[in-house]
């Protein structure tokens, strides 16, 4: 029921467009070849960003998105298409190495995500857990050096934005590699993603190595390709709901920009419809904090197993 109410509320809630000048800034958007990521890239280009990097698995689709942005904005030599396959840790490493050679990175938007109805393993973990959580977290930690360099060298505050859907109350103590219902499992991966965001924000602040704002944003239920591969009858249900209550990708993309321009009061916070939103109850209070620390420790252990020393970058 809350899923449907959130969808209806979002349909009739407007997110104001952002007007901040991005002159000289470098923006990276994962999953940037379509949907809200494409529209966010278009906005950043219109706002005078120096470079907008679309991190895509499919380079052909990425080039098509680049051409679309150039034709609609009239701006060339801004959008770049870089290969990134979150299903492969080596691809994440190669992409991060390339990013860390840049002079600056002002915004990292982790938008790429996966919703599948067939259980399979990717890099030893269930596919949605691997892509939505592990690879996203790995990439974020690997590019922290250039974000910190940007903060100190250019006297600015870089932003890390994690795009996610609202979380239904759930118990995530059980192993995520079990086989619950697909939507329940997807929901759990998004909750772990949110926990990662809040704990990373705290860890960066404690480190004192340069200020970076980290937040999570809910763009609303948008008419994007996320549900395209869902099987019957779910595809009919989702398509019907999106036709009635779905938000246009351009409107949803404004939420990503709101996160990218958020002030320090929103560090480690969750934003919905462009404004502050309370964290799920399961994350609140002493028990919630204990659970979040446990998940953070477990995820850190997984990341260290993939890339020894990666958590030291925090």
PDB file of C-alpha atoms in Angstrom, residues 39-227:
ATOM      1  CA  UNK A  39      17.921  13.788 -18.231  1.00  0.00           C
ATOM      2  CA  UNK A  40      20.211  14.665 -15.324  1.00  0.00           C
ATOM      3  CA  UNK A  41      23.171  14.717 -17.719  1.00  0.00           C
ATOM      4  CA  UNK A  42      21.209  17.038 -19.969  1.00  0.00           C
ATOM      5  CA  UNK A  43      20.537  19.378 -17.035  1.00  0.00           C
ATOM      6  CA  UNK A  44      24.194  19.460 -15.979  1.00  0.00           C
ATOM      7  CA  UNK A  45      25.202  20.212 -19.565  1.00  0.00           C
ATOM      8  CA  UNK A  46      22.708  23.067 -19.741  1.00  0.00           C
ATOM      9  CA  UNK A  47      24.077  24.376 -16.426  1.00  0.00           C
ATOM     10  CA  UNK A  48      27.536  24.793 -17.989  1.00  0.00           C
ATOM     11  CA  UNK A  49      29.355  21.769 -16.545  1.00  0.00           C
ATOM     12  CA  UNK A  50      32.825  21.410 -18.048  1.00  0.00           C
ATOM     13  CA  UNK A  51      32.550  17.636 -18.409  1.00  0.00           C
ATOM     14  CA  UNK A  52      29.634  15.252 -17.981  1.00  0.00           C
ATOM     15  CA  UNK A  53      30.769  11.626 -18.025  1.00  0.00           C
ATOM     16  CA  UNK A  54      28.172   8.967 -18.803  1.00  0.00           C
ATOM     17  CA  UNK A  55      29.353   5.689 -17.282  1.00  0.00           C
ATOM     18  CA  UNK A  56      27.663   2.980 -19.343  1.00  0.00           C
ATOM     19  CA  UNK A  57      27.921  -0.727 -19.996  1.00  0.00           C
ATOM     20  CA  UNK A  58      26.620  -0.294 -23.548  1.00  0.00           C
ATOM     21  CA  UNK A  59      28.807   2.231 -25.358  1.00  0.00           C
ATOM     22  CA  UNK A  60      26.515   2.390 -28.398  1.00  0.00           C
ATOM     23  CA  UNK A  61      23.568   3.473 -26.263  1.00  0.00           C
ATOM     24  CA  UNK A  62      25.851   5.883 -24.458  1.00  0.00           C
ATOM     25  CA  UNK A  63      26.915   7.505 -27.718  1.00  0.00           C
ATOM     26  CA  UNK A  64      23.272   7.800 -28.731  1.00  0.00           C
ATOM     27  CA  UNK A  65      22.542   9.546 -25.405  1.00  0.00           C
ATOM     28  CA  UNK A  66      25.501  11.868 -25.959  1.00  0.00           C
ATOM     29  CA  UNK A  67      24.234  12.814 -29.418  1.00  0.00           C
ATOM     30  CA  UNK A  68      20.746  13.421 -28.020  1.00  0.00           C
ATOM     31  CA  UNK A  69      22.117  15.790 -25.352  1.00  0.00           C
ATOM     32  CA  UNK A  70      24.280  17.656 -27.838  1.00  0.00           C
ATOM     33  CA  UNK A  71      21.383  18.129 -30.246  1.00  0.00           C
ATOM     34  CA  UNK A  72      19.001  19.411 -27.571  1.00  0.00           C
ATOM     35  CA  UNK A  73      21.454  21.672 -25.737  1.00  0.00           C
ATOM     36  CA  UNK A  74      23.602  22.831 -28.635  1.00  0.00           C
ATOM     37  CA  UNK A  75      26.681  22.127 -26.502  1.00  0.00           C
ATOM     38  CA  UNK A  76      29.458  19.923 -27.812  1.00  0.00           C
ATOM     39  CA  UNK A  77      32.656  18.556 -26.262  1.00  0.00           C
ATOM     40  CA  UNK A  78      31.014  18.356 -22.840  1.00  0.00           C
ATOM     41  CA  UNK A  79      29.461  14.892 -22.664  1.00  0.00           C
ATOM     42  CA  UNK A  80      31.786  11.884 -22.679  1.00  0.00           C
ATOM     43  CA  UNK A  81      30.927   8.186 -22.730  1.00  0.00           C
ATOM     44  CA  UNK A  82      33.087   5.900 -20.592  1.00  0.00           C
ATOM     45  CA  UNK A  83      32.716   2.144 -20.271  1.00  0.00           C
ATOM     46  CA  UNK A  84      31.640   0.768 -16.890  1.00  0.00           C
ATOM     47  CA  UNK A  85      30.180  -2.672 -16.235  1.00  0.00           C
ATOM     48  CA  UNK A  86      29.169  -2.984 -12.594  1.00  0.00           C
ATOM     49  CA  UNK A  87      28.817  -6.737 -13.074  1.00  0.00           C
ATOM     50  CA  UNK A  88      32.605  -7.002 -13.299  1.00  0.00           C
ATOM     51  CA  UNK A  89      34.889  -5.876 -10.491  1.00  0.00           C
ATOM     52  CA  UNK A  90      37.776  -5.490 -12.939  1.00  0.00           C
ATOM     53  CA  UNK A  91      35.666  -3.041 -14.954  1.00  0.00           C
ATOM     54  CA  UNK A  92      34.943  -1.075 -11.776  1.00  0.00           C
ATOM     55  CA  UNK A  93      38.665  -0.942 -10.989  1.00  0.00           C
ATOM     56  CA  UNK A  94      39.589   0.168 -14.514  1.00  0.00           C
ATOM     57  CA  UNK A  95      36.929   2.855 -14.500  1.00  0.00           C
ATOM     58  CA  UNK A  96      38.021   4.121 -11.068  1.00  0.00           C
ATOM     59  CA  UNK A  97      41.668   4.238 -12.169  1.00  0.00           C
ATOM     60  CA  UNK A  98      40.638   6.390 -15.118  1.00  0.00           C
ATOM     61  CA  UNK A  99      38.535   8.663 -12.899  1.00  0.00           C
ATOM     62  CA  UNK A 100      41.372   9.172 -10.423  1.00  0.00           C
ATOM     63  CA  UNK A 101      43.532  10.571 -13.236  1.00  0.00           C
ATOM     64  CA  UNK A 102      41.125  13.491 -13.718  1.00  0.00           C
ATOM     65  CA  UNK A 103      42.037  16.909 -12.354  1.00  0.00           C
ATOM     66  CA  UNK A 104      38.740  17.094 -10.495  1.00  0.00           C
ATOM     67  CA  UNK A 105      35.405  15.376  -9.894  1.00  0.00           C
ATOM     68  CA  UNK A 106      32.685  17.476  -8.314  1.00  0.00           C
ATOM     69  CA  UNK A 107      29.700  15.142  -8.496  1.00  0.00           C
ATOM     70  CA  UNK A 108      29.372  11.357  -8.539  1.00  0.00           C
ATOM     71  CA  UNK A 109      25.825  10.143  -9.086  1.00  0.00           C
ATOM     72  CA  UNK A 110      25.397   6.417  -8.478  1.00  0.00           C
ATOM     73  CA  UNK A 111      22.269   5.856 -10.525  1.00  0.00           C
ATOM     74  CA  UNK A 112      22.878   2.467 -12.160  1.00  0.00           C
ATOM     75  CA  UNK A 113      20.810  -0.325 -10.659  1.00  0.00           C
ATOM     76  CA  UNK A 114      19.354  -3.732 -11.416  1.00  0.00           C
ATOM     77  CA  UNK A 115      15.927  -5.315 -10.956  1.00  0.00           C
ATOM     78  CA  UNK A 116      15.692  -8.895 -12.230  1.00  0.00           C
ATOM     79  CA  UNK A 117      13.253 -11.728 -11.620  1.00  0.00           C
ATOM     80  CA  UNK A 118      15.689 -14.544 -12.329  1.00  0.00           C
ATOM     81  CA  UNK A 119      18.138 -15.446  -9.609  1.00  0.00           C
ATOM     82  CA  UNK A 120      21.749 -15.582 -10.758  1.00  0.00           C
ATOM     83  CA  UNK A 121      25.190 -14.996  -9.311  1.00  0.00           C
ATOM     84  CA  UNK A 122      27.508 -12.171 -10.339  1.00  0.00           C
ATOM     85  CA  UNK A 123      31.052 -12.171  -8.941  1.00  0.00           C
ATOM     86  CA  UNK A 124      29.956 -14.727  -6.343  1.00  0.00           C
ATOM     87  CA  UNK A 125      26.904 -12.849  -5.061  1.00  0.00           C
ATOM     88  CA  UNK A 126      23.239 -12.588  -6.009  1.00  0.00           C
ATOM     89  CA  UNK A 127      23.041 -10.234  -8.995  1.00  0.00           C
ATOM     90  CA  UNK A 128      21.017  -7.387  -7.440  1.00  0.00           C
ATOM     91  CA  UNK A 129      23.147  -7.437  -4.296  1.00  0.00           C
ATOM     92  CA  UNK A 130      26.300  -7.458  -6.400  1.00  0.00           C
ATOM     93  CA  UNK A 131      25.371  -4.516  -8.631  1.00  0.00           C
ATOM     94  CA  UNK A 132      23.090  -2.386  -6.449  1.00  0.00           C
ATOM     95  CA  UNK A 133      25.272  -2.622  -3.350  1.00  0.00           C
ATOM     96  CA  UNK A 134      28.719  -4.166  -3.677  1.00  0.00           C
ATOM     97  CA  UNK A 135      29.932  -2.723  -6.987  1.00  0.00           C
ATOM     98  CA  UNK A 136      28.346   0.650  -6.270  1.00  0.00           C
ATOM     99  CA  UNK A 137      30.104   0.806  -2.895  1.00  0.00           C
ATOM    100  CA  UNK A 138      33.377  -0.409  -4.408  1.00  0.00           C
ATOM    101  CA  UNK A 139      33.322   2.274  -7.090  1.00  0.00           C
ATOM    102  CA  UNK A 140      32.491   4.986  -4.571  1.00  0.00           C
ATOM    103  CA  UNK A 141      35.397   4.122  -2.279  1.00  0.00           C
ATOM    104  CA  UNK A 142      37.841   3.738  -5.155  1.00  0.00           C
ATOM    105  CA  UNK A 143      37.200   7.266  -6.453  1.00  0.00           C
ATOM    106  CA  UNK A 144      37.337   8.982  -3.059  1.00  0.00           C
ATOM    107  CA  UNK A 145      40.936  10.158  -3.691  1.00  0.00           C
ATOM    108  CA  UNK A 146      40.003  12.418  -6.609  1.00  0.00           C
ATOM    109  CA  UNK A 147      36.931  13.708  -4.771  1.00  0.00           C
ATOM    110  CA  UNK A 148      39.127  14.676  -1.810  1.00  0.00           C
ATOM    111  CA  UNK A 149      41.663  16.231  -4.146  1.00  0.00           C
ATOM    112  CA  UNK A 150      38.875  18.310  -5.672  1.00  0.00           C
ATOM    113  CA  UNK A 151      37.777  19.482  -2.231  1.00  0.00           C
ATOM    114  CA  UNK A 152      41.208  20.738  -1.172  1.00  0.00           C
ATOM    115  CA  UNK A 153      42.554  21.922  -4.516  1.00  0.00           C
ATOM    116  CA  UNK A 154      39.498  23.874  -5.637  1.00  0.00           C
ATOM    117  CA  UNK A 155      38.073  24.829  -2.228  1.00  0.00           C
ATOM    118  CA  UNK A 156      34.736  23.242  -3.016  1.00  0.00           C
ATOM    119  CA  UNK A 157      32.552  20.479  -1.604  1.00  0.00           C
ATOM    120  CA  UNK A 158      32.101  17.467  -3.897  1.00  0.00           C
ATOM    121  CA  UNK A 159      28.902  15.447  -3.710  1.00  0.00           C
ATOM    122  CA  UNK A 160      28.197  11.723  -3.834  1.00  0.00           C
ATOM    123  CA  UNK A 161      24.556  11.021  -4.666  1.00  0.00           C
ATOM    124  CA  UNK A 162      23.063   7.545  -4.395  1.00  0.00           C
ATOM    125  CA  UNK A 163      19.806   7.098  -6.262  1.00  0.00           C
ATOM    126  CA  UNK A 164      17.353   4.729  -4.604  1.00  0.00           C
ATOM    127  CA  UNK A 165      13.692   3.950  -4.069  1.00  0.00           C
ATOM    128  CA  UNK A 166      11.933   4.401  -0.717  1.00  0.00           C
ATOM    129  CA  UNK A 167      12.463   1.443   1.593  1.00  0.00           C
ATOM    130  CA  UNK A 168       9.617  -0.547   3.052  1.00  0.00           C
ATOM    131  CA  UNK A 169      10.163  -1.709   6.634  1.00  0.00           C
ATOM    132  CA  UNK A 170      11.967  -5.039   6.571  1.00  0.00           C
ATOM    133  CA  UNK A 171      14.355  -7.253   8.476  1.00  0.00           C
ATOM    134  CA  UNK A 172      17.719  -7.351   6.722  1.00  0.00           C
ATOM    135  CA  UNK A 173      19.607  -9.372   9.301  1.00  0.00           C
ATOM    136  CA  UNK A 174      19.022 -12.521   7.246  1.00  0.00           C
ATOM    137  CA  UNK A 175      21.607 -13.149   4.592  1.00  0.00           C
ATOM    138  CA  UNK A 176      20.931 -11.212   1.399  1.00  0.00           C
ATOM    139  CA  UNK A 177      22.129 -14.170  -0.614  1.00  0.00           C
ATOM    140  CA  UNK A 178      18.992 -16.094   0.368  1.00  0.00           C
ATOM    141  CA  UNK A 179      16.067 -16.313  -2.030  1.00  0.00           C
ATOM    142  CA  UNK A 180      13.119 -14.196  -0.825  1.00  0.00           C
ATOM    143  CA  UNK A 181      10.590 -12.685  -3.216  1.00  0.00           C
ATOM    144  CA  UNK A 182      12.187 -10.594  -5.943  1.00  0.00           C
ATOM    145  CA  UNK A 183      10.708  -7.272  -4.842  1.00  0.00           C
ATOM    146  CA  UNK A 184      11.551  -7.992  -1.201  1.00  0.00           C
ATOM    147  CA  UNK A 185      15.119  -8.748  -2.186  1.00  0.00           C
ATOM    148  CA  UNK A 186      15.392  -5.630  -4.347  1.00  0.00           C
ATOM    149  CA  UNK A 187      14.017  -3.642  -1.425  1.00  0.00           C
ATOM    150  CA  UNK A 188      16.670  -5.074   0.890  1.00  0.00           C
ATOM    151  CA  UNK A 189      19.504  -4.205  -1.474  1.00  0.00           C
ATOM    152  CA  UNK A 190      18.247  -0.635  -1.563  1.00  0.00           C
ATOM    153  CA  UNK A 191      18.119  -0.541   2.238  1.00  0.00           C
ATOM    154  CA  UNK A 192      21.737  -1.711   2.444  1.00  0.00           C
ATOM    155  CA  UNK A 193      22.582   0.964  -0.119  1.00  0.00           C
ATOM    156  CA  UNK A 194      20.992   3.561   2.143  1.00  0.00           C
ATOM    157  CA  UNK A 195      22.884   2.243   5.162  1.00  0.00           C
ATOM    158  CA  UNK A 196      26.111   2.467   3.169  1.00  0.00           C
ATOM    159  CA  UNK A 197      25.324   6.094   2.359  1.00  0.00           C
ATOM    160  CA  UNK A 198      24.708   7.131   5.965  1.00  0.00           C
ATOM    161  CA  UNK A 199      27.703   5.258   7.360  1.00  0.00           C
ATOM    162  CA  UNK A 200      30.031   6.523   4.629  1.00  0.00           C
ATOM    163  CA  UNK A 201      29.015  10.107   5.350  1.00  0.00           C
ATOM    164  CA  UNK A 202      29.875   9.590   9.021  1.00  0.00           C
ATOM    165  CA  UNK A 203      33.181   7.880   8.251  1.00  0.00           C
ATOM    166  CA  UNK A 204      34.296  10.631   5.864  1.00  0.00           C
ATOM    167  CA  UNK A 205      33.442  13.289   8.428  1.00  0.00           C
ATOM    168  CA  UNK A 206      35.363  11.480  11.168  1.00  0.00           C
ATOM    169  CA  UNK A 207      38.404  10.999   8.916  1.00  0.00           C
ATOM    170  CA  UNK A 208      38.924  14.747   8.547  1.00  0.00           C
ATOM    171  CA  UNK A 209      40.576  14.197   5.160  1.00  0.00           C
ATOM    172  CA  UNK A 210      38.471  16.640   3.187  1.00  0.00           C
ATOM    173  CA  UNK A 211      34.792  17.405   3.151  1.00  0.00           C
ATOM    174  CA  UNK A 212      32.446  15.502   0.846  1.00  0.00           C
ATOM    175  CA  UNK A 213      28.654  15.554   1.039  1.00  0.00           C
ATOM    176  CA  UNK A 214      27.025  12.135   0.668  1.00  0.00           C
ATOM    177  CA  UNK A 215      23.276  11.697   0.359  1.00  0.00           C
ATOM    178  CA  UNK A 216      20.594   9.404  -0.997  1.00  0.00           C
ATOM    179  CA  UNK A 217      17.763  10.581  -3.220  1.00  0.00           C
ATOM    180  CA  UNK A 218      14.439   9.130  -4.303  1.00  0.00           C
ATOM    181  CA  UNK A 219      13.551  10.448  -7.778  1.00  0.00           C
ATOM    182  CA  UNK A 220       9.991   9.179  -7.655  1.00  0.00           C
ATOM    183  CA  UNK A 221       8.550   6.311  -9.651  1.00  0.00           C
ATOM    184  CA  UNK A 222       9.606   7.319 -13.124  1.00  0.00           C
ATOM    185  CA  UNK A 223       8.827   5.980 -16.562  1.00  0.00           C
ATOM    186  CA  UNK A 224      12.266   4.456 -17.112  1.00  0.00           C
ATOM    187  CA  UNK A 225      13.623   1.141 -18.477  1.00  0.00           C
ATOM    188  CA  UNK A 226      14.060  -0.319 -14.957  1.00  0.00           C
ATOM    189  CA  UNK A 227      10.909  -2.447 -15.263  1.00  0.00           C
TER     190      UNK A 227
END
